[in-house]
Coordinates of N, CA, C and O in Angstrom, one line a residue:
M777 N 17.8 -1.9 3.3 CA 17.2 -1.0 2.2 C 16.8 0.3 2.9 O 16.0 0.3 3.9
P778 N 17.3 1.4 2.4 CA 16.9 2.7 3.0 C 15.4 3.0 2.8 O 14.9 3.0 1.7
V779 N 14.7 3.3 3.9 CA 13.3 3.7 3.9 C 13.3 5.1 4.5 O 13.9 5.3 5.6
R780 N 12.6 6.0 3.9 CA 12.5 7.4 4.5 C 11.1 7.9 4.2 O 10.3 7.4 3.4
H781 N 10.8 9.0 4.9 CA 9.5 9.7 4.6 C 9.5 10.3 3.2 O 10.6 10.8 2.7
A782 N 8.4 10.1 2.5 CA 8.3 10.6 1.1 C 8.2 12.1 1.1 O 7.8 12.8 2.1
N783 N 8.7 12.8 0.0 CA 8.5 14.2 -0.2 C 7.9 14.4 -1.5 O 7.8 13.4 -2.3
P784 N 7.4 15.6 -1.9 CA 6.8 15.8 -3.1 C 7.6 15.4 -4.4 O 7.1 15.0 -5.4
G785 N 8.9 15.5 -4.2 CA 9.8 15.1 -5.4 C 9.7 13.6 -5.6 O 10.2 13.1 -6.7
D786 N 9.1 12.8 -4.7 CA 9.0 11.3 -4.9 C 7.8 11.0 -5.7 O 7.5 9.8 -6.0
A787 N 6.9 11.9 -6.0 CA 5.6 11.6 -6.5 C 5.6 10.8 -7.8 O 4.8 9.8 -7.9
L788 N 6.4 11.1 -8.7 CA 6.4 10.3 -10.0 C 7.0 8.9 -9.7 O 6.4 7.9 -10.3
G789 N 8.0 8.8 -8.9 CA 8.5 7.5 -8.5 C 7.4 6.6 -7.8 O 7.3 5.4 -8.1
I790 N 6.6 7.2 -6.9 CA 5.6 6.5 -6.3 C 4.5 6.1 -7.3 O 4.0 5.0 -7.3
G791 N 4.1 7.0 -8.2 CA 3.2 6.7 -9.2 C 3.6 5.6 -10.1 O 2.8 4.7 -10.5
T792 N 4.9 5.5 -10.4 CA 5.4 4.5 -11.3 C 5.4 3.1 -10.5 O 4.9 2.1 -11.1
V793 N 5.8 3.1 -9.3 CA 5.7 1.9 -8.5 C 4.3 1.4 -8.4 O 4.0 0.2 -8.6
H794 N 3.4 2.4 -8.1 CA 2.0 2.0 -8.0 C 1.5 1.3 -9.3 O 0.8 0.3 -9.2
V795 N 1.8 1.9 -10.4 CA 1.3 1.3 -11.7 C 1.9 0.0 -12.0 O 1.2 -1.0 -12.3
V796 N 3.3 -0.1 -12.0 CA 3.9 -1.4 -12.4 C 3.6 -2.5 -11.4 O 3.5 -3.7 -11.8
S797 N 3.4 -2.2 -10.2 CA 3.1 -3.3 -9.2 C 1.6 -3.7 -9.4 O 1.4 -4.9 -9.4
W798 N 0.7 -2.8 -9.7 CA -0.7 -3.2 -10.1 C -0.7 -4.1 -11.3 O -1.4 -5.1 -11.4
Q799 N 0.1 -3.7 -12.3 CA 0.1 -4.4 -13.6 C 0.6 -5.8 -13.4 O 0.1 -6.7 -14.1
A800 N 1.5 -6.0 -12.5 CA 2.1 -7.4 -12.3 C 1.2 -8.2 -11.3 O 0.8 -9.3 -11.6
A801 N 0.8 -7.6 -10.2 CA 0.0 -8.3 -9.2 C -1.4 -8.6 -9.6 O -2.0 -9.6 -9.2
Y802 N -2.0 -7.8 -10.5 CA -3.4 -7.9 -10.8 C -3.7 -8.4 -12.2 O -4.8 -8.5 -12.7
R803 N -2.6 -8.9 -12.9 CA -2.8 -9.5 -14.2 C -3.6 -10.7 -14.1 O -3.4 -11.6 -13.2
G804 N -4.6 -10.8 -14.9 CA -5.5 -12.0 -14.8 C -6.6 -11.8 -13.8 O -7.5 -12.6 -13.8
V805 N -6.6 -10.7 -13.0 CA -7.6 -10.5 -12.0 C -8.4 -9.3 -12.4 O -9.7 -9.3 -12.4
L806 N -7.8 -8.2 -12.9 CA -8.4 -7.0 -13.4 C -8.4 -7.1 -14.9 O -7.5 -7.8 -15.5
A807 N -9.2 -6.3 -15.6 CA -9.2 -6.3 -17.0 C -7.9 -5.8 -17.6 O -7.4 -4.8 -17.1
Q808 N -7.3 -6.5 -18.5 CA -6.0 -6.1 -19.1 C -6.0 -4.7 -19.7 O -5.1 -4.0 -19.5
D809 N -7.1 -4.4 -20.4 CA -7.1 -3.0 -21.0 C -7.1 -2.0 -19.9 O -6.5 -0.9 -20.1
Y810 N -7.7 -2.2 -18.7 CA -7.7 -1.3 -17.6 C -6.2 -1.2 -17.1 O -5.7 -0.1 -16.9
L811 N -5.6 -2.3 -16.9 CA -4.2 -2.3 -16.4 C -3.3 -1.6 -17.4 O -2.4 -0.8 -17.0
D812 N -3.5 -1.8 -18.7 CA -2.7 -1.2 -19.7 C -2.9 0.3 -19.7 O -2.0 1.1 -20.1
S813 N -4.0 0.8 -19.3 CA -4.4 2.2 -19.3 C -3.8 3.0 -18.1 O -3.8 4.2 -18.2
L814 N -3.3 2.3 -17.1 CA -2.8 3.0 -15.9 C -1.6 3.8 -16.3 O -0.7 3.4 -17.1
D815 N -1.6 5.0 -15.9 CA -0.5 6.0 -16.3 C 0.3 6.5 -15.1 O -0.3 7.1 -14.1
P816 N 1.6 6.1 -15.0 CA 2.4 6.6 -13.9 C 2.4 8.1 -13.7 O 2.4 8.5 -12.5
A817 N 2.4 8.9 -14.8 CA 2.3 10.3 -14.6 C 1.1 10.8 -13.9 O 1.1 11.7 -13.1
Q818 N -0.1 10.2 -14.3 CA -1.3 10.6 -13.7 C -1.3 10.2 -12.2 O -1.7 10.9 -11.3
R819 N -0.9 8.9 -11.9 CA -0.8 8.5 -10.5 C 0.2 9.4 -9.7 O -0.1 9.8 -8.6
G820 N 1.3 9.7 -10.4 CA 2.3 10.6 -9.8 C 1.7 12.0 -9.4 O 2.0 12.6 -8.4
A821 N 0.9 12.5 -10.3 CA 0.2 13.8 -10.1 C -0.7 13.7 -8.9 O -0.8 14.7 -8.1
N822 N -1.4 12.6 -8.8 CA -2.3 12.5 -7.6 C -1.4 12.4 -6.3 O -1.8 13.1 -5.3
W823 N -0.3 11.7 -6.3 CA 0.5 11.6 -5.2 C 1.2 13.0 -4.9 O 1.4 13.4 -3.7
S824 N 1.5 13.7 -5.9 CA 2.1 15.1 -5.8 C 1.1 16.0 -5.0 O 1.5 16.7 -4.1
R825 N -0.1 16.0 -5.4 CA -1.1 16.8 -4.7 C -1.2 16.4 -3.3 O -1.3 17.2 -2.4
Y826 N -1.2 15.1 -3.0 CA -1.3 14.6 -1.6 C -0.1 15.0 -0.8 O -0.2 15.5 0.3
L827 N 1.1 14.8 -1.4 CA 2.3 15.1 -0.6 C 2.6 16.6 -0.5 O 3.3 17.0 0.4
N828 N 2.0 17.4 -1.4 CA 2.2 18.8 -1.3 C 1.2 19.4 -0.3 O 1.3 20.6 0.1
G829 N 0.2 18.7 0.1 CA -0.8 19.2 1.0 C -0.3 19.0 2.5 O 0.8 18.4 2.7
L830 N -1.1 19.6 3.4 CA -0.7 19.4 4.8 C -1.3 18.1 5.3 O -2.5 18.0 5.5
L831 N -0.4 17.1 5.5 CA -0.8 15.8 6.0 C -1.2 15.9 7.4 O -0.5 16.5 8.2
P832 N -2.3 15.3 7.8 CA -2.6 15.2 9.3 C -1.5 14.5 10.0 O -0.7 13.7 9.4
H833 N -1.4 14.8 11.3 CA -0.3 14.3 12.1 C -0.2 12.7 12.1 O 0.8 12.2 12.3
D834 N -1.3 12.1 11.9 CA -1.4 10.6 11.9 C -1.2 9.9 10.6 O -1.5 8.8 10.4
E835 N -0.8 10.7 9.5 CA -0.6 10.1 8.2 C 0.9 10.2 7.8 O 1.5 11.2 8.1
S836 N 1.4 9.1 7.2 CA 2.7 9.1 6.7 C 2.8 8.3 5.4 O 2.1 7.4 5.2
V837 N 3.7 8.7 4.6 CA 4.0 8.0 3.4 C 5.6 7.8 3.4 O 6.3 8.7 3.7
F838 N 5.9 6.5 3.1 CA 7.3 6.1 3.1 C 7.7 5.7 1.7 O 6.9 5.1 1.0
V839 N 9.0 5.9 1.4 CA 9.5 5.3 0.2 C 10.8 4.5 0.5 O 11.5 4.8 1.5
A840 N 11.0 3.5 -0.4 CA 12.3 2.7 -0.3 C 13.0 2.9 -1.6 O 12.4 2.9 -2.7
E841 N 14.3 3.1 -1.5 CA 15.1 3.4 -2.7 C 16.3 2.4 -2.7 O 16.8 2.1 -1.7
V842 N 16.6 2.0 -3.9 CA 17.8 1.1 -4.0 C 19.1 2.0 -4.3 O 20.2 1.6 -4.0
Q843 N 18.8 3.2 -4.7 CA 19.8 4.3 -4.9 C 19.1 5.6 -4.9 O 17.9 5.6 -5.1
P844 N 19.7 6.7 -4.6 CA 19.0 8.0 -4.5 C 18.2 8.3 -5.8 O 18.6 8.0 -6.9
N845 N 17.0 8.7 -5.5 CA 16.0 9.1 -6.6 C 15.6 7.9 -7.4 O 15.2 8.1 -8.6
N846 N 15.6 6.7 -6.9 CA 15.1 5.5 -7.6 C 14.2 4.8 -6.6 O 14.6 3.8 -6.0
V847 N 12.9 5.3 -6.5 CA 11.9 4.7 -5.7 C 11.5 3.3 -6.2 O 11.2 3.2 -7.4
V848 N 11.6 2.3 -5.4 CA 11.2 0.9 -5.8 C 10.1 0.4 -4.9 O 9.6 -0.7 -5.1
G849 N 9.7 1.2 -3.9 CA 8.6 0.7 -3.1 C 8.1 1.9 -2.3 O 8.8 2.9 -2.1
F850 N 6.8 1.8 -1.8 CA 6.2 2.8 -1.0 C 5.1 2.2 -0.1 O 4.6 1.2 -0.4
A851 N 4.8 2.9 1.0 CA 3.7 2.6 1.8 C 3.1 3.8 2.4 O 3.7 4.9 2.5
S852 N 1.8 3.7 2.7 CA 1.0 4.8 3.2 C 0.2 4.4 4.4 O -0.4 3.3 4.4
V853 N 0.2 5.1 5.5 CA -0.5 4.8 6.7 C -1.3 6.0 7.2 O -0.9 7.1 6.9
G854 N -2.3 5.7 8.1 CA -3.0 6.8 8.7 C -4.2 6.2 9.5 O -4.2 5.0 9.7
Q855 N -5.1 7.1 9.9 CA -6.3 6.7 10.6 C -7.1 5.8 9.7 O -7.2 6.1 8.5
S856 N -7.7 4.8 10.3 CA -8.5 3.8 9.5 C -9.6 4.6 8.9 O -10.2 5.5 9.5
R857 N -9.9 4.2 7.6 CA -11.1 4.8 6.9 C -12.4 4.2 7.3 O -13.4 4.7 6.9
D858 N -12.3 3.1 8.2 CA -13.6 2.5 8.5 C -13.7 2.1 10.0 O -14.6 1.3 10.3
A859 N -12.8 2.5 10.8 CA -12.9 2.2 12.3 C -12.2 3.3 13.1 O -11.0 3.6 12.9
N860 N -12.9 4.0 13.9 CA -12.4 5.0 14.8 C -11.4 4.5 15.7 O -11.5 3.4 16.3
G861 N -10.3 5.3 15.9 CA -9.3 4.9 16.9 C -8.3 3.8 16.5 O -7.5 3.3 17.3
V862 N -8.4 3.4 15.2 CA -7.6 2.3 14.7 C -6.8 2.9 13.5 O -7.2 3.7 12.7
G863 N -5.5 2.4 13.4 CA -4.7 2.9 12.3 C -5.0 2.0 11.1 O -5.6 0.9 11.2
E864 N -4.4 2.4 10.0 CA -4.6 1.6 8.7 C -3.3 1.6 7.9 O -2.8 2.7 7.7
L865 N -2.9 0.5 7.5 CA -1.9 0.4 6.4 C -2.7 0.5 5.1 O -3.4 -0.4 4.7
R866 N -2.7 1.7 4.5 CA -3.5 2.0 3.4 C -3.0 1.4 2.1 O -3.8 1.0 1.2
C867 N -1.7 1.3 1.9 CA -1.1 0.7 0.8 C 0.4 0.4 1.0 O 1.0 1.1 1.8
L868 N 0.8 -0.7 0.4 CA 2.2 -1.0 0.4 C 2.5 -1.7 -0.9 O 1.9 -2.8 -1.2
Y869 N 3.4 -1.1 -1.7 CA 3.7 -1.7 -3.0 C 5.2 -1.7 -3.3 O 5.9 -0.7 -2.9
V870 N 5.7 -2.7 -3.9 CA 7.1 -2.8 -4.3 C 7.1 -3.2 -5.8 O 6.3 -4.0 -6.2
T871 N 8.1 -2.7 -6.6 CA 8.2 -3.1 -8.0 C 8.5 -4.6 -8.1 O 9.2 -5.1 -7.3
P872 N 7.9 -5.2 -9.1 CA 8.0 -6.7 -9.2 C 9.5 -7.2 -9.2 O 9.8 -8.2 -8.6
E873 N 10.4 -6.4 -9.8 CA 11.7 -6.9 -9.9 C 12.4 -6.9 -8.5 O 13.5 -7.4 -8.4
H874 N 11.8 -6.3 -7.5 CA 12.4 -6.2 -6.2 C 11.6 -7.0 -5.2 O 11.8 -7.0 -4.0
W875 N 10.6 -7.8 -5.6 CA 9.8 -8.7 -4.7 C 10.8 -9.7 -4.1 O 11.7 -10.2 -4.8
G876 N 10.6 -10.0 -2.9 CA 11.4 -11.0 -2.2 C 12.7 -10.5 -1.7 O 13.5 -11.3 -1.2
E877 N 13.0 -9.2 -1.8 CA 14.3 -8.7 -1.3 C 14.3 -8.1 0.1 O 15.3 -7.5 0.5
G878 N 13.1 -8.1 0.7 CA 13.0 -7.5 2.1 C 12.6 -6.1 2.1 O 12.4 -5.5 3.2
I879 N 12.3 -5.5 0.9 CA 11.9 -4.1 0.9 C 10.5 -4.0 1.5 O 10.2 -3.0 2.3
G880 N 9.6 -4.9 1.2 CA 8.3 -4.9 1.8 C 8.4 -4.9 3.4 O 7.6 -4.2 4.1
R881 N 9.2 -5.8 3.9 CA 9.4 -5.9 5.3 C 9.9 -4.6 5.9 O 9.5 -4.1 7.0
D882 N 10.8 -3.9 5.2 CA 11.4 -2.6 5.7 C 10.3 -1.6 5.7 O 10.1 -0.8 6.6
L883 N 9.5 -1.5 4.6 CA 8.4 -0.6 4.6 C 7.3 -0.9 5.6 O 6.8 0.0 6.3
M884 N 7.1 -2.2 5.9 CA 6.1 -2.6 6.9 C 6.6 -2.1 8.3 O 5.8 -1.6 9.1
S885 N 7.9 -2.3 8.6 CA 8.4 -1.9 9.9 C 8.3 -0.4 10.1 O 7.8 0.0 11.1
S886 N 8.6 0.4 9.1 CA 8.5 1.9 9.2 C 7.0 2.2 9.4 O 6.7 3.1 10.2
S887 N 6.1 1.6 8.7 CA 4.7 1.8 8.7 C 4.1 1.5 10.1 O 3.4 2.4 10.7
V888 N 4.5 0.4 10.6 CA 4.0 0.0 12.0 C 4.5 0.9 13.0 O 3.8 1.4 13.9
N889 N 5.8 1.3 12.9 CA 6.4 2.2 13.9 C 5.7 3.6 13.8 O 5.5 4.2 14.9
A890 N 5.4 4.0 12.7 CA 4.7 5.3 12.5 C 3.3 5.3 13.2 O 2.9 6.2 13.9
L891 N 2.6 4.2 13.0 CA 1.3 4.0 13.6 C 1.4 4.0 15.1 O 0.6 4.6 15.8
V892 N 2.4 3.2 15.6 CA 2.6 3.2 17.1 C 2.9 4.6 17.6 O 2.4 5.0 18.6
A893 N 3.7 5.3 16.9 CA 4.1 6.7 17.3 C 2.9 7.6 17.4 O 2.9 8.6 18.2
C894 N 1.9 7.3 16.6 CA 0.7 8.1 16.6 C -0.3 7.7 17.7 O -1.4 8.2 17.8
G895 N 0.0 6.6 18.4 CA -0.8 6.2 19.5 C -1.8 5.1 19.2 O -2.6 4.7 20.0
F896 N -1.7 4.6 18.0 CA -2.6 3.5 17.6 C -2.2 2.2 18.3 O -1.0 1.9 18.3
R897 N -3.2 1.4 18.8 CA -2.9 0.1 19.4 C -3.2 -1.0 18.5 O -2.8 -2.1 18.7
E898 N -4.0 -0.7 17.4 CA -4.2 -1.8 16.5 C -4.4 -1.1 15.1 O -4.6 0.1 15.0
A899 N -4.3 -1.9 14.1 CA -4.4 -1.4 12.7 C -5.1 -2.5 11.8 O -5.1 -3.6 12.1
T900 N -5.6 -2.0 10.7 CA -6.2 -2.8 9.7 C -5.6 -2.5 8.3 O -4.8 -1.5 8.2
L901 N -5.9 -3.4 7.4 CA -5.5 -3.2 6.0 C -6.5 -4.0 5.2 O -7.2 -4.9 5.7
W902 N -6.6 -3.6 3.9 CA -7.5 -4.2 3.0 C -6.7 -4.8 1.8 O -5.7 -4.2 1.4
V903 N -7.0 -6.0 1.4 CA -6.3 -6.7 0.3 C -7.3 -7.5 -0.6 O -8.3 -8.0 0.0
L904 N -7.0 -7.5 -1.9 CA -7.8 -8.4 -2.7 C -7.8 -9.8 -2.2 O -6.7 -10.3 -1.9
D905 N -9.0 -10.4 -2.2 CA -9.0 -11.8 -1.6 C -8.2 -12.7 -2.5 O -7.7 -13.7 -2.0
S906 N -8.0 -12.4 -3.8 CA -7.3 -13.3 -4.7 C -5.8 -13.0 -4.7 O -5.0 -13.7 -5.4
N907 N -5.3 -12.0 -4.0 CA -3.9 -11.6 -4.0 C -3.1 -12.5 -3.0 O -2.8 -12.0 -1.9
N908 N -2.9 -13.8 -3.3 CA -2.3 -14.7 -2.4 C -0.9 -14.3 -2.0 O -0.5 -14.5 -0.8
R909 N -0.1 -13.7 -2.9 CA 1.2 -13.3 -2.5 C 1.2 -12.3 -1.4 O 1.9 -12.4 -0.4
A910 N 0.4 -11.2 -1.6 CA 0.3 -10.2 -0.6 C -0.3 -10.8 0.7 O 0.2 -10.4 1.8
R911 N -1.3 -11.6 0.6 CA -1.9 -12.2 1.8 C -0.9 -13.0 2.6 O -0.8 -12.9 3.8
R912 N 0.0 -13.8 2.0 CA 1.0 -14.5 2.7 C 2.0 -13.6 3.3 O 2.4 -13.8 4.5
F913 N 2.4 -12.5 2.6 CA 3.3 -11.5 3.2 C 2.7 -10.9 4.5 O 3.3 -10.8 5.5
Y914 N 1.4 -10.5 4.4 CA 0.8 -9.9 5.6 C 0.7 -10.9 6.7 O 0.9 -10.5 7.9
E915 N 0.3 -12.1 6.4 CA 0.2 -13.1 7.5 C 1.5 -13.4 8.2 O 1.6 -13.5 9.4
T916 N 2.6 -13.4 7.4 CA 3.9 -13.6 8.0 C 4.4 -12.4 8.8 O 5.3 -12.5 9.6
S917 N 3.7 -11.2 8.5 CA 4.0 -10.0 9.3 C 3.1 -9.8 10.5 O 3.1 -8.7 11.0
G918 N 2.3 -10.8 10.8 CA 1.5 -10.7 12.0 C 0.1 -10.3 11.8 O -0.6 -10.1 12.8
W919 N -0.3 -10.1 10.6 CA -1.7 -9.7 10.3 C -2.6 -10.9 10.3 O -2.2 -12.0 9.8
V920 N -3.9 -10.8 10.7 CA -4.8 -11.9 10.7 C -6.1 -11.4 10.1 O -6.6 -10.3 10.3
V921 N -6.7 -12.2 9.3 CA -8.0 -11.9 8.6 C -9.0 -11.7 9.7 O -9.1 -12.5 10.7
D922 N -9.8 -10.6 9.6 CA -11.0 -10.5 10.5 C -12.2 -10.7 9.7 O -12.2 -11.2 8.6
Q923 N -13.4 -10.2 10.2 CA -14.6 -10.5 9.5 C -15.0 -9.5 8.4 O -16.0 -9.6 7.8
G924 N -14.1 -8.5 8.2 CA -14.4 -7.5 7.2 C -14.2 -7.9 5.8 O -13.3 -8.6 5.5
A925 N -15.2 -7.6 4.9 CA -15.1 -7.9 3.5 C -15.9 -6.9 2.8 O -16.9 -6.3 3.3
K926 N -15.5 -6.5 1.6 CA -16.3 -5.6 0.8 C -16.0 -5.8 -0.7 O -15.0 -6.4 -1.1
Q927 N -16.9 -5.4 -1.5 CA -16.8 -5.5 -2.9 C -16.6 -4.1 -3.5 O -17.2 -3.2 -3.0
E928 N -15.8 -4.0 -4.5 CA -15.6 -2.8 -5.3 C -15.5 -3.0 -6.7 O -15.2 -4.2 -7.2
M929 N -15.8 -2.0 -7.5 CA -15.7 -2.1 -9.0 C -14.5 -1.4 -9.4 O -14.3 -0.2 -9.1
I930 N -13.5 -2.1 -10.0 CA -12.3 -1.5 -10.5 C -12.2 -1.9 -12.0 O -12.1 -3.1 -12.3
G931 N -12.1 -0.9 -12.8 CA -12.0 -1.1 -14.3 C -13.0 -2.0 -14.9 O -12.7 -2.8 -15.8
G932 N -14.3 -1.9 -14.3 CA -15.4 -2.7 -14.9 C -15.5 -4.1 -14.3 O -16.3 -4.9 -14.7
I933 N -14.6 -4.5 -13.4 CA -14.6 -5.8 -12.8 C -14.9 -5.7 -11.3 O -14.4 -4.8 -10.6
T934 N -15.8 -6.5 -10.8 CA -16.1 -6.5 -9.3 C -15.1 -7.4 -8.6 O -14.9 -8.5 -9.0
I935 N -14.4 -6.8 -7.7 CA -13.4 -7.5 -6.9 C -13.9 -7.5 -5.4 O -14.7 -6.7 -5.0
C936 N -13.4 -8.5 -4.7 CA -13.7 -8.7 -3.3 C -12.4 -8.4 -2.5 O -11.3 -8.9 -2.9
E937 N -12.5 -7.6 -1.5 CA -11.4 -7.3 -0.6 C -11.7 -7.9 0.8 O -12.8 -7.8 1.2
V938 N -10.7 -8.3 1.4 CA -10.8 -8.8 2.8 C -10.0 -7.9 3.7 O -8.9 -7.4 3.3
R939 N -10.4 -7.8 5.0 CA -9.7 -6.9 5.9 C -8.8 -7.8 6.8 O -9.3 -8.9 7.3
Y940 N -7.6 -7.3 7.1 CA -6.7 -7.9 8.0 C -6.6 -7.0 9.2 O -6.8 -5.7 9.0
R941 N -6.2 -7.5 10.4 CA -6.1 -6.7 11.6 C -4.9 -7.2 12.3 O -4.5 -8.3 12.2
R942 N -4.3 -6.2 13.1 CA -3.1 -6.6 13.8 C -3.0 -5.7 15.1 O -3.3 -4.5 15.0
T943 N -2.6 -6.3 16.2 CA -2.3 -5.5 17.4 C -0.9 -4.9 17.2 O 0.0 -5.6 16.7
L944 N -0.7 -3.7 17.6 CA 0.6 -3.0 17.4 C 1.3 -3.1 18.8 O 0.7 -3.0 19.8
A945 N 2.6 -3.1 18.7 CA 3.4 -3.1 19.9 C 3.3 -1.8 20.7 O 3.1 -0.8 20.2

């Protein structure tokens, strides 16, 4: 699966992947009216602003395409938001119809390589504690639960996230 660095023209595709993957993965976890209200164009606009900005040297966004201009997955990495000197896999999403095809592994590989290239020796990520599919994926990719946990309010529902950690090559 071709994975490449994202550019501003990918913003709507990223926004669409972000929304449809949330709607599938978090059905029954987050409020359905909240999930139904998610707007790919709005998410795409947020990603457009981000991708049009000057990204710090240690941040990267990757996209996976099944054909040109058909984004089916994306990942974002950078400096950890909660630990100095540690990288973070900030997000990794694939459209549900492409789950299990290796796209996530390809995005993970590009993400880890980017973190290593920036000099990070370890990385973290956050995942909903109830997202068993994602947790299995991360665990088979070498990530291990550490002691980090936090609660957040999303769409009127309090969710719990757990932190995973991994040593980088």
